[in-house]
Coordinates of C-alpha atoms in Angstrom, one line a residue:
X19 CA -1.5 32.6 20.3
X20 CA -2.7 34.3 16.6
X21 CA 0.7 34.8 15.5
X22 CA 1.4 31.1 16.3
X23 CA -1.3 29.8 14.4
X24 CA -0.6 31.4 11.5
X25 CA 2.7 30.6 11.6
X26 CA 1.9 26.7 12.1
X27 CA -0.5 27.6 9.0
X28 CA 2.4 28.0 7.0
X29 CA 4.4 25.3 8.1
X30 CA 1.6 23.4 7.3
X31 CA 1.5 24.5 4.0
X32 CA 4.9 24.9 2.9
X33 CA 5.3 21.3 3.6
X34 CA 1.6 20.2 1.6
X35 CA 3.5 22.4 -1.2
X36 CA 6.6 20.0 -0.8
X37 CA 4.2 16.8 -1.2
X38 CA 2.7 18.0 -4.6
X39 CA 6.1 19.0 -5.3
X40 CA 8.7 16.1 -5.3
X41 CA 12.3 16.0 -5.6
X42 CA 13.8 16.1 -9.3
X43 CA 16.3 13.2 -9.4
X44 CA 18.7 11.3 -11.9
X45 CA 19.4 13.7 -14.6
X46 CA 23.3 13.5 -15.2
X47 CA 25.7 15.4 -14.4
X48 CA 25.4 17.7 -11.7
X49 CA 28.8 20.2 -11.6
X50 CA 26.9 23.4 -9.9
X51 CA 25.6 21.0 -7.4
X52 CA 21.6 22.3 -7.8
X53 CA 18.4 20.4 -6.0
X54 CA 15.8 21.1 -7.8
X55 CA 11.3 19.9 -7.4
X56 CA 8.9 18.6 -10.0
X57 CA 6.0 19.2 -10.4
X58 CA 4.4 16.9 -13.4
X59 CA 1.0 17.7 -15.0
X60 CA -1.0 15.4 -15.4
X61 CA -1.0 16.2 -19.2
X62 CA 0.1 14.6 -21.8
X63 CA 3.0 16.0 -23.7
X64 CA 2.1 19.0 -21.9
X65 CA 4.2 21.8 -22.5
X66 CA 7.5 22.7 -19.6
X67 CA 8.5 25.8 -17.4
X68 CA 11.5 26.4 -15.1
X69 CA 11.1 28.7 -12.2
X70 CA 14.4 30.2 -11.3
X71 CA 14.2 32.0 -7.5
X72 CA 16.1 35.2 -6.5
X73 CA 18.3 35.0 -3.3
X74 CA 17.0 34.4 -0.2
X75 CA 14.1 32.0 -1.7
X76 CA 13.1 29.0 -1.4
X77 CA 11.9 27.8 -4.5
X78 CA 8.9 25.3 -4.0
X79 CA 7.5 28.8 -1.8
X80 CA 8.3 31.0 -4.5
X81 CA 6.1 29.1 -6.7
X82 CA 4.2 28.9 -4.8
X83 CA 3.8 32.3 -3.9
X84 CA 4.2 34.0 -7.0
X85 CA 1.7 31.9 -8.5
X86 CA 3.5 30.3 -10.5
X87 CA 2.5 27.2 -9.3
X88 CA -1.6 27.5 -9.3
X89 CA -1.0 28.6 -13.4
X90 CA 0.5 24.9 -13.3
X91 CA -2.3 23.2 -12.5
X92 CA -4.6 25.6 -13.5
X93 CA -3.2 26.2 -17.4
X94 CA -2.0 22.1 -16.9
X95 CA 1.7 22.9 -17.6
X96 CA 5.0 21.3 -16.3
X97 CA 6.9 22.7 -13.5
X98 CA 10.8 23.1 -12.9
X99 CA 11.9 24.5 -9.8
X100 CA 15.8 24.2 -9.0
X101 CA 17.1 25.2 -6.0
X102 CA 20.4 27.1 -4.8
X103 CA 21.8 25.8 -1.4
X104 CA 23.9 27.7 1.7
X105 CA 27.3 25.7 0.2
X106 CA 27.1 27.3 -3.2
X107 CA 25.8 30.8 -2.3
X108 CA 25.0 32.0 1.5
X109 CA 22.0 34.1 0.5
X110 CA 20.5 31.5 -2.3
X111 CA 21.6 33.7 -5.4
X112 CA 21.9 31.5 -8.3
X113 CA 25.7 32.5 -9.5
X114 CA 25.3 34.6 -12.3
X115 CA 28.8 36.3 -12.2
X116 CA 30.8 33.5 -11.4
X117 CA 32.8 33.0 -14.7
X118 CA 32.6 28.9 -14.6
X119 CA 29.0 28.7 -13.8
X120 CA 27.8 31.3 -16.3
X121 CA 30.2 29.6 -19.5
X122 CA 28.1 27.3 -21.7
X123 CA 28.2 23.6 -20.2
X124 CA 30.0 24.6 -17.1
X125 CA 28.9 24.8 -13.5
X126 CA 25.3 26.0 -12.7
X127 CA 24.8 26.6 -16.5
X128 CA 25.2 22.1 -17.3
X129 CA 23.4 21.3 -13.9
X130 CA 20.1 23.2 -15.5
X131 CA 20.7 22.1 -19.1
X132 CA 20.4 18.7 -18.1
X133 CA 17.7 18.8 -15.6
X134 CA 15.7 20.5 -18.4
X135 CA 16.6 17.9 -21.2
X136 CA 15.5 15.4 -18.2
X137 CA 12.4 17.0 -17.4
X138 CA 12.1 17.1 -21.3
X139 CA 11.9 13.4 -21.1
X140 CA 9.3 13.3 -18.7
X141 CA 7.2 15.2 -19.9
X142 CA 7.9 14.2 -23.9
X143 CA 6.9 17.7 -24.3
X144 CA 9.4 19.6 -27.0
X145 CA 7.6 23.8 -25.3
X146 CA 9.6 24.3 -22.8
X147 CA 10.0 28.2 -21.2
X148 CA 11.7 29.9 -18.6
X149 CA 11.6 32.6 -15.6
X150 CA 13.3 33.8 -12.7
X151 CA 13.9 36.3 -10.4
X152 CA 17.1 39.1 -9.6
X153 CA 19.9 36.6 -9.7
X154 CA 17.8 33.6 -11.4
X155 CA 15.9 36.4 -14.1
X156 CA 20.0 37.0 -14.2
X157 CA 20.8 33.1 -14.8
X158 CA 17.4 32.7 -17.3
X159 CA 19.3 35.3 -19.9
X160 CA 22.5 33.3 -19.0
X161 CA 20.5 29.9 -20.5
X162 CA 18.6 31.6 -23.1
X163 CA 21.6 32.6 -24.3
X164 CA 24.0 29.8 -24.2
X165 CA 20.9 27.1 -24.9
X166 CA 18.8 29.2 -27.3
X167 CA 17.1 25.9 -29.1
X168 CA 15.6 24.6 -25.9
X169 CA 13.3 27.6 -24.9
X170 CA 10.1 28.7 -26.7
X171 CA 10.5 31.8 -24.6
X172 CA 11.7 33.1 -21.5
X173 CA 10.5 35.8 -18.8
X174 CA 13.2 38.2 -16.7
X175 CA 12.0 39.3 -14.0
X176 CA 14.4 42.3 -12.5
X177 CA 17.0 41.0 -13.7
X178 CA 20.1 41.6 -15.3
X179 CA 22.0 41.5 -19.1
X180 CA 24.7 38.9 -19.6
X181 CA 28.0 39.9 -19.8
X182 CA 27.6 41.5 -16.5
X183 CA 29.8 40.2 -13.6
X184 CA 32.5 37.3 -13.3
X185 CA 32.9 38.2 -9.6
X186 CA 30.8 39.5 -6.7
X187 CA 32.6 43.0 -6.8
X188 CA 31.7 43.7 -10.7
X189 CA 28.3 42.5 -9.6
X190 CA 27.2 45.0 -7.0
X191 CA 28.3 47.6 -9.5
X192 CA 26.2 46.2 -13.0
X193 CA 23.1 46.0 -10.4
X194 CA 23.6 49.4 -9.4
X195 CA 25.1 50.9 -12.3
X196 CA 24.0 48.8 -14.9
X197 CA 26.5 46.9 -17.2
X198 CA 29.8 48.9 -18.4
X199 CA 30.6 50.0 -22.1
X200 CA 33.1 47.3 -22.2
X201 CA 31.5 44.5 -21.4
X202 CA 28.3 45.8 -24.1
X203 CA 30.5 45.7 -26.7
X204 CA 32.4 42.5 -25.8
X205 CA 28.9 41.1 -26.6
X206 CA 28.4 42.8 -29.5
X207 CA 31.8 40.8 -30.9
X208 CA 30.5 38.1 -29.8
X209 CA 26.9 38.1 -31.8
X210 CA 29.1 36.6 -34.7
X211 CA 27.9 33.4 -35.7
X212 CA 24.8 33.3 -33.1
X213 CA 21.4 31.1 -34.0
X214 CA 18.6 32.8 -36.2
X215 CA 16.3 31.6 -33.9
X216 CA 15.7 33.0 -30.4
X217 CA 13.1 32.5 -28.0
X218 CA 10.5 35.0 -27.2
X219 CA 10.9 37.2 -24.4
X220 CA 9.0 39.1 -21.7
X221 CA 11.4 41.7 -19.5
X222 CA 9.8 42.7 -16.0
X223 CA 11.1 45.7 -14.0
X224 CA 10.6 48.7 -11.7
X225 CA 12.0 51.9 -11.7
X226 CA 11.6 52.0 -7.9
X227 CA 14.5 49.1 -7.9
X228 CA 16.9 50.3 -5.3
X229 CA 18.6 46.6 -5.6
X230 CA 18.9 45.9 -9.2
X231 CA 19.1 49.8 -10.8
X232 CA 16.3 49.3 -13.3
X233 CA 18.5 50.7 -16.4
X234 CA 19.5 46.8 -16.2
X235 CA 15.8 46.2 -17.8
X236 CA 16.3 48.7 -20.6
X237 CA 20.3 47.3 -21.1
X238 CA 18.6 44.0 -21.4
X239 CA 16.0 44.8 -23.9
X240 CA 19.1 46.5 -26.4
X241 CA 21.5 43.1 -25.8
X242 CA 17.7 41.3 -27.6
X243 CA 16.9 43.9 -30.0
X244 CA 19.8 43.9 -30.8
X245 CA 20.0 39.5 -31.2
X246 CA 16.7 39.6 -33.2
X247 CA 17.3 42.2 -35.4
X248 CA 13.3 43.1 -33.6
X249 CA 12.0 46.7 -33.6
X250 CA 9.6 49.0 -31.6
X251 CA 6.3 49.6 -31.7
X252 CA 4.2 52.3 -29.8
X253 CA 4.0 51.3 -26.3
X254 CA 0.7 50.3 -25.2
X255 CA -0.2 52.0 -21.1
X256 CA -3.5 51.2 -20.3
X257 CA -6.0 54.0 -18.9
X258 CA -4.7 55.1 -15.5
X259 CA -2.1 52.7 -15.1
X260 CA 0.5 52.7 -13.1
X261 CA 3.1 50.2 -16.1
X262 CA 3.4 50.5 -19.6
X263 CA 4.0 47.5 -21.7
X264 CA 5.8 47.9 -25.1
X265 CA 6.5 45.6 -27.5
X266 CA 10.0 45.0 -30.3
X267 CA 8.7 43.3 -33.9
X268 CA 10.7 41.0 -36.1
X269 CA 10.3 41.4 -40.1
X270 CA 7.1 39.5 -39.7
X271 CA 5.6 41.8 -37.7
X272 CA 5.5 39.1 -34.9
X273 CA 5.7 40.3 -31.2
X274 CA 9.8 39.5 -30.7
X275 CA 10.2 41.4 -27.0
X276 CA 7.5 42.9 -24.3
X277 CA 8.7 45.2 -21.6
X278 CA 6.8 46.1 -18.9
X279 CA 7.7 48.8 -16.7
X280 CA 6.3 49.6 -13.7
X281 CA 6.0 53.3 -12.3
X282 CA 6.2 52.8 -8.4
X283 CA 7.6 49.3 -8.2
X284 CA 10.7 48.6 -6.1
X285 CA 12.3 45.0 -6.5
X286 CA 10.3 41.5 -6.5
X287 CA 8.7 39.8 -8.8
X288 CA 4.3 41.7 -9.1
X289 CA 1.6 40.2 -8.0
X290 CA -2.2 40.1 -8.1
X291 CA -3.6 38.7 -4.5
X292 CA -7.3 39.9 -5.5
X293 CA -6.7 36.9 -9.0
X294 CA -7.5 34.0 -8.9
X295 CA -3.6 32.5 -8.6
X296 CA -2.4 35.9 -8.7
X297 CA -0.2 35.4 -6.2
X298 CA 0.7 36.5 -2.1
X299 CA 2.4 39.5 -1.4
X300 CA 5.8 39.2 0.7
X301 CA 9.1 40.2 0.6
X302 CA 10.0 40.6 -2.9
X303 CA 6.8 39.7 -4.0
X304 CA 5.1 43.0 -5.2
X305 CA 1.4 43.9 -5.0
X306 CA 0.9 45.4 -8.2
X307 CA -1.9 46.1 -11.1
X308 CA -0.7 42.9 -12.8
X309 CA 0.2 39.7 -12.2
X310 CA 3.6 38.4 -13.5
X311 CA 2.3 34.4 -13.2
X312 CA -1.0 35.1 -14.9
X313 CA 0.7 37.6 -17.3
X314 CA 3.4 36.2 -18.7
X315 CA 2.2 32.5 -19.4
X316 CA -0.6 34.7 -22.0
X317 CA 2.2 36.4 -23.2
X318 CA 4.3 32.8 -23.9
X319 CA 0.8 31.6 -25.3
X320 CA 1.3 30.9 -29.3
X321 CA -1.8 34.2 -29.9
X322 CA 0.3 35.8 -27.2

């Protein structure tokens, strides 16, 4: 009986969440056939955050459970929540490993770009941030690389570098063992003519992740250090903590890249249920001493 009551409560909570975050429509070409919901702040010209869910997840539930929706309410920013469909991917993963979806102005990349531009118009802002978990993290990296001019900063959680795969077999290999040397060489060769301005970035991963090998977090960091020319600074491990925070600085001594590396974390987004707005524990929502939703939005602030 108690289980039935809990299930009913969760269904009610989910329906309330959907009512608060209406469908997002009329944003232009949608070759990736994605849908979205949009939580619009009451504050004029408030920042815009795009949140990309992981595999098997429903975007608005992920926003609620991760703590990002609570942060949008309290910090008064806009929250755009794209959604994959099971007709595009049986596991609801963003198709970061499909060439048609990872290329600039094509497939899911173009759908996301058009969503973002329309949301920027509605919110009247130029301060745009993007975060994603797992497959959503891999797609976040692709969006930051394809359209750096759109974003102020980003966050990649348990994600993967680009280029890493062009089909499912390569994707599984990359998730297990990291990107191939040839793919990274190809990426380095493509750096010529890239923009001088890159978004600020924080990269989160756990060393016990058995779905996405943590080597991908290190390769992501190398990729962005190469892009930005940022140099490493001494890591900071808070006393008795189970995570390490490291920074890479630009020539003006400003933080361009941050990594947050957890000793015992598996595959998922860190949440801290004991903190207000720190998220709820669940599948791929892992209790940790640090809430990603709180810490990431703090890092994104101009003083971060």
